[in-house]
């Protein structure tokens, strides 16, 4: 058996980011930048007021309370036309440019309007009070975002404020998902021996959640030529493939054979290993003509755990993510995690929450059999239980958080 770290290293060594492209920020939410973003202009573009109030000369307010003459009014969106002279003030709204002569803002709550265009300033202002200087957020030439940044909504806002119309980024990998098995049906009546295909919708969703464009390749019957053909065609249109089923040591495990033969025919590499983890022991991985193919196990829990351990980090690398791994956190076992020594690392499905002391707690989220997908559905993470007799209640358990 191969240990988990070696199997993961084998896969990751074969994976490189896709070629970057130029893309409009509006289409780039969730994508990873492939190049630094450097500002060509300053933000804010001019000094302006952070508060509604009065633009004043700070020196006029030293003896506050003082009375000033209001010589004008300035809303946001207009250029100032009147300067603020000695003994004068301009009524001003948030975002309006600082008028010439003024060097501070007195917020309206610290003022009192008087008759005859006069205002009483109740507090002394200091130079710069409530003034947002030009370039106070971003200066021209400033490195705003570095390559490797995953774009969130606020990044898109900053790009708009800098008038950036195009960024270099890694596009979403196209990820094909194919189920295999004579027993699979999608919906409706089940004939004897049939089950519904739960892996495909799950893997399509996992691919989407991992920042990819999923491609539904349907399901294939257990036929070596058919499975080989379906994979071969998908290789031409996808950046990566996920298959489920037919990778173990059964008599109908044709995915394994198909990946091996296609890797040999088209150039590439092929790994089949029994990984020392439970669930998700069998791993079939191929790099076929540059396209990674993950032959995930058929049991739904094994399929999703294998996706998490091998496929997801690889897909994140394709998407340019410099940090493709899920976070691992220390938790306190809220129940005993008993297990038997069997030479494998157990990846138990667990619920995780924050206790009153602010520290993570974990407990099993359901039955742990590899076909019990509801336990996975209710899981916040996978607990890493080293080979041995398990962990007592109250002991430390490392959990890989899912999402
Ligand atoms: P296999 O790895 O093909 O031998 O499948 C192992 C187990 O997973 C069997 O019980 C299959 O019926 C089940 N299985 C395989 N593919 C799927 C699928 N797409 N959805 C649900 N169960 C599946
Ligand atoms: Mg099968």
PDB file of N, CA, C and O in Angstrom, residues 42-51 55-56 74-81 90 92-105 127-139:
ATOM      1  N   UNK A  42      -4.923  57.150  -9.582  1.00  0.00           N
ATOM      2  CA  UNK A  42      -5.042  57.190  -8.134  1.00  0.00           C
ATOM      3  C   UNK A  42      -6.502  57.080  -7.691  1.00  0.00           C
ATOM      4  O   UNK A  42      -7.418  57.449  -8.407  1.00  0.00           O
ATOM      5  N   UNK A  43      -6.670  56.535  -6.501  1.00  0.00           N
ATOM      6  CA  UNK A  43      -7.992  56.403  -5.873  1.00  0.00           C
ATOM      7  C   UNK A  43      -7.878  56.949  -4.454  1.00  0.00           C
ATOM      8  O   UNK A  43      -6.984  56.521  -3.726  1.00  0.00           O
ATOM      9  N   UNK A  44      -8.715  57.857  -3.999  1.00  0.00           N
ATOM     10  CA  UNK A  44      -9.676  58.612  -4.813  1.00  0.00           C
ATOM     11  C   UNK A  44      -8.967  59.527  -5.796  1.00  0.00           C
ATOM     12  O   UNK A  44      -7.817  59.923  -5.557  1.00  0.00           O
ATOM     13  N   UNK A  45      -9.651  59.913  -6.876  1.00  0.00           N
ATOM     14  CA  UNK A  45      -8.997  60.740  -7.896  1.00  0.00           C
ATOM     15  C   UNK A  45      -8.782  62.191  -7.459  1.00  0.00           C
ATOM     16  O   UNK A  45      -8.056  62.921  -8.111  1.00  0.00           O
ATOM     17  N   UNK A  46      -9.421  62.629  -6.387  1.00  0.00           N
ATOM     18  CA  UNK A  46      -9.254  64.012  -5.897  1.00  0.00           C
ATOM     19  C   UNK A  46      -9.526  64.009  -4.396  1.00  0.00           C
ATOM     20  O   UNK A  46     -10.212  63.111  -3.873  1.00  0.00           O
ATOM     21  N   UNK A  47      -8.985  65.016  -3.699  1.00  0.00           N
ATOM     22  CA  UNK A  47      -9.269  65.146  -2.264  1.00  0.00           C
ATOM     23  C   UNK A  47     -10.750  65.461  -2.102  1.00  0.00           C
ATOM     24  O   UNK A  47     -11.298  66.294  -2.824  1.00  0.00           O
ATOM     25  N   UNK A  48     -11.397  64.793  -1.162  1.00  0.00           N
ATOM     26  CA  UNK A  48     -12.836  65.013  -0.988  1.00  0.00           C
ATOM     27  C   UNK A  48     -13.220  64.822   0.470  1.00  0.00           C
ATOM     28  O   UNK A  48     -12.407  64.391   1.296  1.00  0.00           O
ATOM     29  N   UNK A  49     -14.462  65.132   0.756  1.00  0.00           N
ATOM     30  CA  UNK A  49     -14.886  65.077   2.151  1.00  0.00           C
ATOM     31  C   UNK A  49     -15.504  63.720   2.507  1.00  0.00           C
ATOM     32  O   UNK A  49     -16.278  63.165   1.732  1.00  0.00           O
ATOM     33  N   UNK A  50     -15.139  63.232   3.686  1.00  0.00           N
ATOM     34  CA  UNK A  50     -15.682  61.968   4.181  1.00  0.00           C
ATOM     35  C   UNK A  50     -16.990  62.173   4.916  1.00  0.00           C
ATOM     36  O   UNK A  50     -17.650  61.206   5.299  1.00  0.00           O
ATOM     37  N   UNK A  51     -17.368  63.425   5.119  1.00  0.00           N
ATOM     38  CA  UNK A  51     -18.543  63.732   5.941  1.00  0.00           C
ATOM     39  C   UNK A  51     -19.359  64.849   5.287  1.00  0.00           C
ATOM     40  O   UNK A  51     -18.800  65.720   4.620  1.00  0.00           O
ATOM     41  N   UNK A  55     -16.942  72.836   4.813  1.00  0.00           N
ATOM     42  CA  UNK A  55     -15.515  72.958   4.483  1.00  0.00           C
ATOM     43  C   UNK A  55     -15.043  74.288   5.039  1.00  0.00           C
ATOM     44  O   UNK A  55     -15.656  75.333   4.772  1.00  0.00           O
ATOM     45  N   UNK A  56     -13.975  74.235   5.838  1.00  0.00           N
ATOM     46  CA  UNK A  56     -13.499  75.455   6.525  1.00  0.00           C
ATOM     47  C   UNK A  56     -11.984  75.563   6.420  1.00  0.00           C
ATOM     48  O   UNK A  56     -11.311  74.640   5.960  1.00  0.00           O
ATOM     49  N   UNK A  74     -21.946  72.608  -1.923  1.00  0.00           N
ATOM     50  CA  UNK A  74     -21.303  71.730  -2.899  1.00  0.00           C
ATOM     51  C   UNK A  74     -21.720  70.275  -2.680  1.00  0.00           C
ATOM     52  O   UNK A  74     -21.286  69.637  -1.722  1.00  0.00           O
ATOM     53  N   UNK A  75     -22.573  69.734  -3.586  1.00  0.00           N
ATOM     54  CA  UNK A  75     -22.903  68.311  -3.500  1.00  0.00           C
ATOM     55  C   UNK A  75     -21.822  67.465  -4.175  1.00  0.00           C
ATOM     56  O   UNK A  75     -20.943  67.990  -4.863  1.00  0.00           O
ATOM     57  N   UNK A  76     -21.892  66.143  -3.977  1.00  0.00           N
ATOM     58  CA  UNK A  76     -20.964  65.232  -4.660  1.00  0.00           C
ATOM     59  C   UNK A  76     -21.233  65.280  -6.155  1.00  0.00           C
ATOM     60  O   UNK A  76     -22.375  65.439  -6.590  1.00  0.00           O
ATOM     61  N   UNK A  77     -20.154  65.152  -6.946  1.00  0.00           N
ATOM     62  CA  UNK A  77     -20.319  65.069  -8.394  1.00  0.00           C
ATOM     63  C   UNK A  77     -20.083  66.372  -9.118  1.00  0.00           C
ATOM     64  O   UNK A  77     -20.208  66.426 -10.340  1.00  0.00           O
ATOM     65  N   UNK A  78     -19.764  67.461  -8.386  1.00  0.00           N
ATOM     66  CA  UNK A  78     -19.561  68.760  -9.020  1.00  0.00           C
ATOM     67  C   UNK A  78     -18.225  69.358  -8.612  1.00  0.00           C
ATOM     68  O   UNK A  78     -17.774  69.172  -7.488  1.00  0.00           O
ATOM     69  N   UNK A  79     -17.627  70.093  -9.562  1.00  0.00           N
ATOM     70  CA  UNK A  79     -16.353  70.748  -9.268  1.00  0.00           C
ATOM     71  C   UNK A  79     -16.617  72.011  -8.460  1.00  0.00           C
ATOM     72  O   UNK A  79     -17.581  72.728  -8.724  1.00  0.00           O
ATOM     73  N   UNK A  80     -15.780  72.311  -7.463  1.00  0.00           N
ATOM     74  CA  UNK A  80     -15.958  73.543  -6.698  1.00  0.00           C
ATOM     75  C   UNK A  80     -15.656  74.762  -7.572  1.00  0.00           C
ATOM     76  O   UNK A  80     -14.730  74.709  -8.386  1.00  0.00           O
ATOM     77  N   UNK A  81     -16.448  75.806  -7.429  1.00  0.00           N
ATOM     78  CA  UNK A  81     -16.198  77.032  -8.208  1.00  0.00           C
ATOM     79  C   UNK A  81     -15.833  78.206  -7.304  1.00  0.00           C
ATOM     80  O   UNK A  81     -15.221  79.163  -7.743  1.00  0.00           O
ATOM     81  N   UNK A  90     -18.060  76.525   3.306  1.00  0.00           N
ATOM     82  CA  UNK A  90     -18.956  76.036   2.252  1.00  0.00           C
ATOM     83  C   UNK A  90     -19.674  74.804   2.780  1.00  0.00           C
ATOM     84  O   UNK A  90     -19.038  73.902   3.325  1.00  0.00           O
ATOM     85  N   UNK A  92     -21.069  71.339   2.491  1.00  0.00           N
ATOM     86  CA  UNK A  92     -20.518  70.323   1.588  1.00  0.00           C
ATOM     87  C   UNK A  92     -21.083  68.945   1.934  1.00  0.00           C
ATOM     88  O   UNK A  92     -21.379  68.660   3.098  1.00  0.00           O
ATOM     89  N   UNK A  93     -21.257  68.091   0.884  1.00  0.00           N
ATOM     90  CA  UNK A  93     -21.815  66.746   1.074  1.00  0.00           C
ATOM     91  C   UNK A  93     -20.728  65.681   0.858  1.00  0.00           C
ATOM     92  O   UNK A  93     -19.776  65.898   0.101  1.00  0.00           O
ATOM     93  N   UNK A  94     -20.932  64.518   1.480  1.00  0.00           N
ATOM     94  CA  UNK A  94     -19.958  63.428   1.411  1.00  0.00           C
ATOM     95  C   UNK A  94     -19.575  63.125  -0.039  1.00  0.00           C
ATOM     96  O   UNK A  94     -20.439  62.947  -0.886  1.00  0.00           O
ATOM     97  N   UNK A  95     -18.262  63.077  -0.296  1.00  0.00           N
ATOM     98  CA  UNK A  95     -17.765  62.733  -1.630  1.00  0.00           C
ATOM     99  C   UNK A  95     -17.493  63.941  -2.497  1.00  0.00           C
ATOM    100  O   UNK A  95     -16.870  63.809  -3.555  1.00  0.00           O
ATOM    101  N   UNK A  96     -17.940  65.130  -2.079  1.00  0.00           N
ATOM    102  CA  UNK A  96     -17.676  66.334  -2.880  1.00  0.00           C
ATOM    103  C   UNK A  96     -16.206  66.730  -2.752  1.00  0.00           C
ATOM    104  O   UNK A  96     -15.594  66.538  -1.701  1.00  0.00           O
ATOM    105  N   UNK A  97     -15.626  67.292  -3.831  1.00  0.00           N
ATOM    106  CA  UNK A  97     -14.211  67.691  -3.795  1.00  0.00           C
ATOM    107  C   UNK A  97     -13.987  68.818  -2.785  1.00  0.00           C
ATOM    108  O   UNK A  97     -14.866  69.641  -2.557  1.00  0.00           O
ATOM    109  N   UNK A  98     -12.775  68.850  -2.205  1.00  0.00           N
ATOM    110  CA  UNK A  98     -12.440  69.942  -1.282  1.00  0.00           C
ATOM    111  C   UNK A  98     -12.319  71.246  -2.071  1.00  0.00           C
ATOM    112  O   UNK A  98     -11.579  71.308  -3.051  1.00  0.00           O
ATOM    113  N   UNK A  99     -13.041  72.291  -1.660  1.00  0.00           N
ATOM    114  CA  UNK A  99     -12.887  73.586  -2.355  1.00  0.00           C
ATOM    115  C   UNK A  99     -11.531  74.212  -2.030  1.00  0.00           C
ATOM    116  O   UNK A  99     -10.964  73.937  -0.964  1.00  0.00           O
ATOM    117  N   UNK A 100     -11.050  75.018  -2.949  1.00  0.00           N
ATOM    118  CA  UNK A 100      -9.789  75.730  -2.709  1.00  0.00           C
ATOM    119  C   UNK A 100      -9.908  76.553  -1.438  1.00  0.00           C
ATOM    120  O   UNK A 100     -10.980  77.071  -1.123  1.00  0.00           O
ATOM    121  N   UNK A 101      -8.824  76.640  -0.717  1.00  0.00           N
ATOM    122  CA  UNK A 101      -8.809  77.454   0.508  1.00  0.00           C
ATOM    123  C   UNK A 101      -9.169  76.665   1.744  1.00  0.00           C
ATOM    124  O   UNK A 101      -8.641  76.916   2.823  1.00  0.00           O
ATOM    125  N   UNK A 102     -10.075  75.658   1.600  1.00  0.00           N
ATOM    126  CA  UNK A 102     -10.491  74.872   2.770  1.00  0.00           C
ATOM    127  C   UNK A 102      -9.443  73.797   3.045  1.00  0.00           C
ATOM    128  O   UNK A 102      -8.848  73.241   2.121  1.00  0.00           O
ATOM    129  N   UNK A 103      -9.214  73.501   4.320  1.00  0.00           N
ATOM    130  CA  UNK A 103      -8.259  72.442   4.660  1.00  0.00           C
ATOM    131  C   UNK A 103      -8.814  71.484   5.704  1.00  0.00           C
ATOM    132  O   UNK A 103      -8.108  70.632   6.214  1.00  0.00           O
ATOM    133  N   UNK A 104     -10.094  71.621   6.043  1.00  0.00           N
ATOM    134  CA  UNK A 104     -10.698  70.714   7.022  1.00  0.00           C
ATOM    135  C   UNK A 104     -12.212  70.711   6.826  1.00  0.00           C
ATOM    136  O   UNK A 104     -12.776  71.639   6.226  1.00  0.00           O
ATOM    137  N   UNK A 105     -12.838  69.672   7.352  1.00  0.00           N
ATOM    138  CA  UNK A 105     -14.296  69.562   7.327  1.00  0.00           C
ATOM    139  C   UNK A 105     -14.779  69.527   8.773  1.00  0.00           C
ATOM    140  O   UNK A 105     -14.203  68.815   9.603  1.00  0.00           O
ATOM    141  N   UNK A 127      -6.283  70.723  10.742  1.00  0.00           N
ATOM    142  CA  UNK A 127      -6.036  70.580   9.296  1.00  0.00           C
ATOM    143  C   UNK A 127      -6.171  69.108   8.920  1.00  0.00           C
ATOM    144  O   UNK A 127      -5.606  68.235   9.573  1.00  0.00           O
ATOM    145  N   UNK A 128      -6.963  68.825   7.891  1.00  0.00           N
ATOM    146  CA  UNK A 128      -7.109  67.450   7.397  1.00  0.00           C
ATOM    147  C   UNK A 128      -8.277  66.696   7.989  1.00  0.00           C
ATOM    148  O   UNK A 128      -8.574  65.580   7.528  1.00  0.00           O
ATOM    149  N   UNK A 129      -8.964  67.296   8.975  1.00  0.00           N
ATOM    150  CA  UNK A 129     -10.108  66.588   9.588  1.00  0.00           C
ATOM    151  C   UNK A 129     -11.126  66.178   8.524  1.00  0.00           C
ATOM    152  O   UNK A 129     -11.630  67.029   7.781  1.00  0.00           O
ATOM    153  N   UNK A 130     -11.461  64.886   8.478  1.00  0.00           N
ATOM    154  CA  UNK A 130     -12.498  64.321   7.583  1.00  0.00           C
ATOM    155  C   UNK A 130     -12.221  64.574   6.105  1.00  0.00           C
ATOM    156  O   UNK A 130     -13.143  64.572   5.289  1.00  0.00           O
ATOM    157  N   UNK A 131     -10.953  64.818   5.776  1.00  0.00           N
ATOM    158  CA  UNK A 131     -10.591  64.978   4.367  1.00  0.00           C
ATOM    159  C   UNK A 131      -9.969  63.668   3.886  1.00  0.00           C
ATOM    160  O   UNK A 131      -9.072  63.128   4.533  1.00  0.00           O
ATOM    161  N   UNK A 132     -10.464  63.138   2.762  1.00  0.00           N
ATOM    162  CA  UNK A 132      -9.874  61.948   2.148  1.00  0.00           C
ATOM    163  C   UNK A 132      -8.923  62.428   1.056  1.00  0.00           C
ATOM    164  O   UNK A 132      -9.356  62.957   0.034  1.00  0.00           O
ATOM    165  N   UNK A 133      -7.615  62.280   1.255  1.00  0.00           N
ATOM    166  CA  UNK A 133      -6.673  62.839   0.287  1.00  0.00           C
ATOM    167  C   UNK A 133      -6.718  62.095  -1.053  1.00  0.00           C
ATOM    168  O   UNK A 133      -7.047  60.908  -1.099  1.00  0.00           O
ATOM    169  N   UNK A 134      -6.381  62.800  -2.111  1.00  0.00           N
ATOM    170  CA  UNK A 134      -6.246  62.157  -3.423  1.00  0.00           C
ATOM    171  C   UNK A 134      -5.195  61.058  -3.314  1.00  0.00           C
ATOM    172  O   UNK A 134      -4.138  61.251  -2.710  1.00  0.00           O
ATOM    173  N   UNK A 135      -5.491  59.872  -3.854  1.00  0.00           N
ATOM    174  CA  UNK A 135      -4.514  58.775  -3.805  1.00  0.00           C
ATOM    175  C   UNK A 135      -4.382  58.145  -2.433  1.00  0.00           C
ATOM    176  O   UNK A 135      -3.484  57.336  -2.205  1.00  0.00           O
ATOM    177  N   UNK A 136      -5.276  58.502  -1.515  1.00  0.00           N
ATOM    178  CA  UNK A 136      -5.166  57.958  -0.153  1.00  0.00           C
ATOM    179  C   UNK A 136      -5.403  56.456  -0.089  1.00  0.00           C
ATOM    180  O   UNK A 136      -4.927  55.784   0.825  1.00  0.00           O
ATOM    181  N   UNK A 137      -6.128  55.908  -1.047  1.00  0.00           N
ATOM    182  CA  UNK A 137      -6.364  54.459  -1.105  1.00  0.00           C
ATOM    183  C   UNK A 137      -5.302  53.807  -1.983  1.00  0.00           C
ATOM    184  O   UNK A 137      -4.576  52.923  -1.540  1.00  0.00           O
ATOM    185  N   UNK A 138      -5.208  54.287  -3.229  1.00  0.00           N
ATOM    186  CA  UNK A 138      -4.249  53.704  -4.177  1.00  0.00           C
ATOM    187  C   UNK A 138      -3.515  54.825  -4.901  1.00  0.00           C
ATOM    188  O   UNK A 138      -4.134  55.790  -5.347  1.00  0.00           O
ATOM    189  N   UNK A 139      -2.192  54.674  -5.029  1.00  0.00           N
ATOM    190  CA  UNK A 139      -1.376  55.636  -5.784  1.00  0.00           C
ATOM    191  C   UNK A 139      -1.030  55.037  -7.148  1.00  0.00           C
ATOM    192  O   UNK A 139      -0.895  53.817  -7.258  1.00  0.00           O
TER     193      UNK A 139
END
